[in-house]
Every structure is written in C-alpha cells, then in structure tokens.
Amino acid sequence: MAVLPIVTFPDKILEQKCDKVTAFDGKLAKLLNNMYDTMIEADGVGLAAPQIGLKKQIAIVDIGDESGTLEMINPMIIETKGEQTGPEGCLSFPGVYGEVNRPYFVKIKAFDRKGREYELEAEDFYARAIQHEIDHLNGVLFTKKVTKYLSEEELEGYEEV
Ligand code: CO
C-alpha cells in the first residue's frame, strides 16, 4: 500500500494533455494499486494520473456502489446523451465545489490494466465522475465548467461528492 501526494492547482501538470500509455506491465499495475490507495485515503470517488504528477492517460473511478473500481487507460468518450446538473469537487481543489452541467449518459472505450479494450456505459453520478476524470487527462479542470460556485452550506442540500 502506498499513498501518493496529490498535486493541487495551480500546478501546471494539471492543465496538460496526457500521453497515451503503451506499456501494460507490472509497473502500470502497481501504479493503479497506488492510485487506488491514494483515492481511498483522500476520500475521493476518482483520481487521474496528472493529480499524482504523472502525464499519462490513466484514471480510476469508484463511487462506492456495486460498480466497483473502474480503471480507465487511454479512455475515449464515444457517445453522450442527455444532460444533468450537479455539484462537483476535485481532490486537486480542496474545499472548492461548484455546479457543473454534463451529459447524463456516457459510453466510453478504454483499456484495462492488462491492455484489453473494453466499452462501458454509465449514467447519472457514475457518468459524471467518469467525465470529470477523462477531462483531467485532457488537461481540463472542473473549474472551467463550473456555472455556480457553492459554499459548504449550499453543498449540504446535495449528495456528497
Ligand atoms: Co478532479
């Protein structure tokens, strides 16, 4: 188990486009395990490689339900539908929350840690978390999409993120 330090804004790496992963090896597996430990320790529902200082297309999502932990390597959004508005936070912006509009449904294509390609469909909060993490891999931060910042009191009326 290894908990890695989390990079916070305004570190430049957070706004860079990440490079594709080409080696699906033991090093990648270890990195994913460490990212998981880091996300859990920070009480987050997702974590992208640039948030631990790595410019690679690797992200994980775990919203704490039966979906389990999603590992996305070189992910691509191939379809979106609908719309949703909800609060978001980010481990790289401690204490910052805001409302963000996103598609309600996403279909993605990505690779797992063994280099096997898969497709996945998600909706609602799961889709929101997936889109937030894929944005990270493109150097897009949620603050670029916030329509209204929320105070801690305003956040209480929402589901915790
Ligand atoms: Co984030």
PDB file of N, CA and C in Angstrom, residues 6-59:
ATOM      1  N   ILE A   6      -0.932  14.266  -3.496  1.00  0.00           N
ATOM      2  CA  ILE A   6      -1.838  14.763  -4.536  1.00  0.00           C
ATOM      3  C   ILE A   6      -1.434  16.180  -4.956  1.00  0.00           C
ATOM      4  N   VAL A   7      -1.293  16.346  -6.269  1.00  0.00           N
ATOM      5  CA  VAL A   7      -0.928  17.628  -6.857  1.00  0.00           C
ATOM      6  C   VAL A   7      -2.152  18.541  -6.830  1.00  0.00           C
ATOM      7  N   THR A   8      -1.981  19.767  -6.372  1.00  0.00           N
ATOM      8  CA  THR A   8      -3.111  20.695  -6.343  1.00  0.00           C
ATOM      9  C   THR A   8      -2.886  21.865  -7.294  1.00  0.00           C
ATOM     10  N   PHE A   9      -3.992  22.485  -7.693  1.00  0.00           N
ATOM     11  CA  PHE A   9      -3.975  23.670  -8.532  1.00  0.00           C
ATOM     12  C   PHE A   9      -3.202  24.771  -7.801  1.00  0.00           C
ATOM     13  N   PRO A  10      -2.374  25.592  -8.462  1.00  0.00           N
ATOM     14  CA  PRO A  10      -2.216  25.737  -9.919  1.00  0.00           C
ATOM     15  C   PRO A  10      -1.013  25.003 -10.527  1.00  0.00           C
ATOM     16  N   ASP A  11      -0.672  23.822 -10.067  1.00  0.00           N
ATOM     17  CA  ASP A  11       0.422  23.077 -10.692  1.00  0.00           C
ATOM     18  C   ASP A  11       0.135  22.897 -12.188  1.00  0.00           C
ATOM     19  N   LYS A  12       1.144  23.210 -13.013  1.00  0.00           N
ATOM     20  CA  LYS A  12       0.965  23.199 -14.476  1.00  0.00           C
ATOM     21  C   LYS A  12       0.581  21.837 -15.043  1.00  0.00           C
ATOM     22  N   ILE A  13       1.024  20.774 -14.399  1.00  0.00           N
ATOM     23  CA  ILE A  13       0.745  19.445 -14.961  1.00  0.00           C
ATOM     24  C   ILE A  13      -0.762  19.179 -15.064  1.00  0.00           C
ATOM     25  N   LEU A  14      -1.545  19.851 -14.241  1.00  0.00           N
ATOM     26  CA  LEU A  14      -2.993  19.635 -14.239  1.00  0.00           C
ATOM     27  C   LEU A  14      -3.674  20.159 -15.501  1.00  0.00           C
ATOM     28  N   GLU A  15      -2.987  21.023 -16.246  1.00  0.00           N
ATOM     29  CA  GLU A  15      -3.611  21.590 -17.448  1.00  0.00           C
ATOM     30  C   GLU A  15      -2.914  21.154 -18.730  1.00  0.00           C
ATOM     31  N   GLN A  16      -2.212  20.038 -18.645  1.00  0.00           N
ATOM     32  CA  GLN A  16      -1.555  19.496 -19.836  1.00  0.00           C
ATOM     33  C   GLN A  16      -2.302  18.268 -20.331  1.00  0.00           C
ATOM     34  N   LYS A  17      -2.231  18.063 -21.651  1.00  0.00           N
ATOM     35  CA  LYS A  17      -2.810  16.871 -22.250  1.00  0.00           C
ATOM     36  C   LYS A  17      -1.901  15.684 -21.910  1.00  0.00           C
ATOM     37  N   CYS A  18      -2.474  14.603 -21.458  1.00  0.00           N
ATOM     38  CA  CYS A  18      -1.659  13.454 -21.056  1.00  0.00           C
ATOM     39  C   CYS A  18      -1.296  12.567 -22.242  1.00  0.00           C
ATOM     40  N   ASP A  19      -0.173  11.859 -22.096  1.00  0.00           N
ATOM     41  CA  ASP A  19       0.306  10.957 -23.149  1.00  0.00           C
ATOM     42  C   ASP A  19      -0.349   9.586 -23.009  1.00  0.00           C
ATOM     43  N   LYS A  20      -0.476   8.900 -24.159  1.00  0.00           N
ATOM     44  CA  LYS A  20      -1.048   7.549 -24.169  1.00  0.00           C
ATOM     45  C   LYS A  20      -0.121   6.559 -23.458  1.00  0.00           C
ATOM     46  N   VAL A  21      -0.711   5.600 -22.807  1.00  0.00           N
ATOM     47  CA  VAL A  21       0.046   4.506 -22.197  1.00  0.00           C
ATOM     48  C   VAL A  21       0.339   3.484 -23.282  1.00  0.00           C
ATOM     49  N   THR A  22       1.588   3.004 -23.330  1.00  0.00           N
ATOM     50  CA  THR A  22       1.948   2.000 -24.334  1.00  0.00           C
ATOM     51  C   THR A  22       2.379   0.684 -23.685  1.00  0.00           C
ATOM     52  N   ALA A  23       2.800   0.744 -22.430  1.00  0.00           N
ATOM     53  CA  ALA A  23       3.264  -0.472 -21.755  1.00  0.00           C
ATOM     54  C   ALA A  23       2.276  -0.891 -20.671  1.00  0.00           C
ATOM     55  N   PHE A  24       1.659  -2.058 -20.878  1.00  0.00           N
ATOM     56  CA  PHE A  24       0.711  -2.595 -19.891  1.00  0.00           C
ATOM     57  C   PHE A  24       1.455  -3.652 -19.082  1.00  0.00           C
ATOM     58  N   ASP A  25       2.238  -3.183 -18.151  1.00  0.00           N
ATOM     59  CA  ASP A  25       3.143  -4.080 -17.437  1.00  0.00           C
ATOM     60  C   ASP A  25       2.917  -4.025 -15.925  1.00  0.00           C
ATOM     61  N   GLY A  26       3.820  -4.636 -15.203  1.00  0.00           N
ATOM     62  CA  GLY A  26       3.717  -4.681 -13.746  1.00  0.00           C
ATOM     63  C   GLY A  26       3.818  -3.308 -13.119  1.00  0.00           C
ATOM     64  N   LYS A  27       4.559  -2.446 -13.774  1.00  0.00           N
ATOM     65  CA  LYS A  27       4.717  -1.083 -13.265  1.00  0.00           C
ATOM     66  C   LYS A  27       3.367  -0.347 -13.299  1.00  0.00           C
ATOM     67  N   LEU A  28       2.629  -0.570 -14.381  1.00  0.00           N
ATOM     68  CA  LEU A  28       1.306   0.046 -14.520  1.00  0.00           C
ATOM     69  C   LEU A  28       0.358  -0.498 -13.446  1.00  0.00           C
ATOM     70  N   ALA A  29       0.408  -1.799 -13.234  1.00  0.00           N
ATOM     71  CA  ALA A  29      -0.452  -2.434 -12.226  1.00  0.00           C
ATOM     72  C   ALA A  29      -0.163  -1.859 -10.848  1.00  0.00           C
ATOM     73  N   LYS A  30       1.102  -1.690 -10.543  1.00  0.00           N
ATOM     74  CA  LYS A  30       1.495  -1.156  -9.236  1.00  0.00           C
ATOM     75  C   LYS A  30       1.013   0.292  -9.100  1.00  0.00           C
ATOM     76  N   LEU A  31       1.156   1.034 -10.185  1.00  0.00           N
ATOM     77  CA  LEU A  31       0.716   2.433 -10.176  1.00  0.00           C
ATOM     78  C   LEU A  31      -0.792   2.524  -9.909  1.00  0.00           C
ATOM     79  N   LEU A  32      -1.570   1.661 -10.598  1.00  0.00           N
ATOM     80  CA  LEU A  32      -3.022   1.655 -10.404  1.00  0.00           C
ATOM     81  C   LEU A  32      -3.370   1.309  -8.957  1.00  0.00           C
ATOM     82  N   ASN A  33      -2.654   0.359  -8.376  1.00  0.00           N
ATOM     83  CA  ASN A  33      -2.901  -0.003  -6.967  1.00  0.00           C
ATOM     84  C   ASN A  33      -2.616   1.181  -6.051  1.00  0.00           C
ATOM     85  N   ASN A  34      -1.532   1.890  -6.334  1.00  0.00           N
ATOM     86  CA  ASN A  34      -1.179   3.049  -5.508  1.00  0.00           C
ATOM     87  C   ASN A  34      -2.174   4.194  -5.702  1.00  0.00           C
ATOM     88  N   MET A  35      -2.672   4.349  -6.933  1.00  0.00           N
ATOM     89  CA  MET A  35      -3.682   5.379  -7.187  1.00  0.00           C
ATOM     90  C   MET A  35      -4.953   5.065  -6.407  1.00  0.00           C
ATOM     91  N   TYR A  36      -5.303   3.777  -6.346  1.00  0.00           N
ATOM     92  CA  TYR A  36      -6.491   3.364  -5.591  1.00  0.00           C
ATOM     93  C   TYR A  36      -6.325   3.701  -4.100  1.00  0.00           C
ATOM     94  N   ASP A  37      -5.182   3.336  -3.551  1.00  0.00           N
ATOM     95  CA  ASP A  37      -4.917   3.635  -2.131  1.00  0.00           C
ATOM     96  C   ASP A  37      -4.990   5.141  -1.873  1.00  0.00           C
ATOM     97  N   THR A  38      -4.458   5.912  -2.803  1.00  0.00           N
ATOM     98  CA  THR A  38      -4.423   7.369  -2.668  1.00  0.00           C
ATOM     99  C   THR A  38      -5.839   7.949  -2.704  1.00  0.00           C
ATOM    100  N   MET A  39      -6.657   7.449  -3.644  1.00  0.00           N
ATOM    101  CA  MET A  39      -8.040   7.919  -3.782  1.00  0.00           C
ATOM    102  C   MET A  39      -8.849   7.604  -2.513  1.00  0.00           C
ATOM    103  N   ILE A  40      -8.717   6.393  -2.012  1.00  0.00           N
ATOM    104  CA  ILE A  40      -9.459   5.977  -0.814  1.00  0.00           C
ATOM    105  C   ILE A  40      -9.023   6.804   0.392  1.00  0.00           C
ATOM    106  N   GLU A  41      -7.721   6.960   0.549  1.00  0.00           N
ATOM    107  CA  GLU A  41      -7.176   7.730   1.677  1.00  0.00           C
ATOM    108  C   GLU A  41      -7.695   9.170   1.661  1.00  0.00           C
ATOM    109  N   ALA A  42      -7.848   9.733   0.425  1.00  0.00           N
ATOM    110  CA  ALA A  42      -8.291  11.124   0.281  1.00  0.00           C
ATOM    111  C   ALA A  42      -9.817  11.231   0.284  1.00  0.00           C
ATOM    112  N   ASP A  43     -10.520  10.070   0.387  1.00  0.00           N
ATOM    113  CA  ASP A  43     -11.971  10.056   0.402  1.00  0.00           C
ATOM    114  C   ASP A  43     -12.563  10.585  -0.914  1.00  0.00           C
ATOM    115  N   GLY A  44     -11.890  10.260  -2.015  1.00  0.00           N
ATOM    116  CA  GLY A  44     -12.356  10.702  -3.327  1.00  0.00           C
ATOM    117  C   GLY A  44     -13.109   9.613  -4.053  1.00  0.00           C
ATOM    118  N   VAL A  45     -13.809   9.980  -5.127  1.00  0.00           N
ATOM    119  CA  VAL A  45     -14.525   8.992  -5.947  1.00  0.00           C
ATOM    120  C   VAL A  45     -13.842   8.796  -7.293  1.00  0.00           C
ATOM    121  N   GLY A  46     -12.695   9.469  -7.478  1.00  0.00           N
ATOM    122  CA  GLY A  46     -11.940   9.315  -8.706  1.00  0.00           C
ATOM    123  C   GLY A  46     -10.577   9.950  -8.564  1.00  0.00           C
ATOM    124  N   LEU A  47      -9.651   9.506  -9.423  1.00  0.00           N
ATOM    125  CA  LEU A  47      -8.307  10.089  -9.404  1.00  0.00           C
ATOM    126  C   LEU A  47      -7.671   9.881 -10.777  1.00  0.00           C
ATOM    127  N   ALA A  48      -7.035  10.926 -11.286  1.00  0.00           N
ATOM    128  CA  ALA A  48      -6.375  10.847 -12.591  1.00  0.00           C
ATOM    129  C   ALA A  48      -4.862  11.005 -12.393  1.00  0.00           C
ATOM    130  N   ALA A  49      -4.095  10.365 -13.284  1.00  0.00           N
ATOM    131  CA  ALA A  49      -2.632  10.348 -13.135  1.00  0.00           C
ATOM    132  C   ALA A  49      -1.999  11.738 -12.974  1.00  0.00           C
ATOM    133  N   PRO A  50      -2.444  12.767 -13.710  1.00  0.00           N
ATOM    134  CA  PRO A  50      -1.808  14.076 -13.505  1.00  0.00           C
ATOM    135  C   PRO A  50      -1.944  14.578 -12.067  1.00  0.00           C
ATOM    136  N   GLN A  51      -2.950  14.089 -11.355  1.00  0.00           N
ATOM    137  CA  GLN A  51      -3.146  14.511  -9.965  1.00  0.00           C
ATOM    138  C   GLN A  51      -2.102  13.908  -9.019  1.00  0.00           C
ATOM    139  N   ILE A  52      -1.342  12.932  -9.538  1.00  0.00           N
ATOM    140  CA  ILE A  52      -0.216  12.434  -8.755  1.00  0.00           C
ATOM    141  C   ILE A  52       1.091  12.737  -9.502  1.00  0.00           C
ATOM    142  N   GLY A  53       1.003  13.723 -10.402  1.00  0.00           N
ATOM    143  CA  GLY A  53       2.196  14.230 -11.068  1.00  0.00           C
ATOM    144  C   GLY A  53       2.666  13.455 -12.275  1.00  0.00           C
ATOM    145  N   LEU A  54       1.761  12.646 -12.852  1.00  0.00           N
ATOM    146  CA  LEU A  54       2.133  11.810 -13.990  1.00  0.00           C
ATOM    147  C   LEU A  54       1.309  12.182 -15.218  1.00  0.00           C
ATOM    148  N   LYS A  55       1.997  12.537 -16.318  1.00  0.00           N
ATOM    149  CA  LYS A  55       1.306  12.986 -17.528  1.00  0.00           C
ATOM    150  C   LYS A  55       0.922  11.794 -18.404  1.00  0.00           C
ATOM    151  N   LYS A  56       0.088  10.918 -17.873  1.00  0.00           N
ATOM    152  CA  LYS A  56      -0.296   9.693 -18.585  1.00  0.00           C
ATOM    153  C   LYS A  56      -1.804   9.533 -18.564  1.00  0.00           C
ATOM    154  N   GLN A  57      -2.330   8.910 -19.629  1.00  0.00           N
ATOM    155  CA  GLN A  57      -3.780   8.713 -19.733  1.00  0.00           C
ATOM    156  C   GLN A  57      -4.250   7.530 -18.885  1.00  0.00           C
ATOM    157  N   ILE A  58      -4.251   7.763 -17.566  1.00  0.00           N
ATOM    158  CA  ILE A  58      -4.665   6.737 -16.610  1.00  0.00           C
ATOM    159  C   ILE A  58      -5.576   7.398 -15.578  1.00  0.00           C
ATOM    160  N   ALA A  59      -6.752   6.807 -15.366  1.00  0.00           N
ATOM    161  CA  ALA A  59      -7.646   7.354 -14.345  1.00  0.00           C
ATOM    162  C   ALA A  59      -8.465   6.221 -13.737  1.00  0.00           C
TER     163      ALA A  59
END
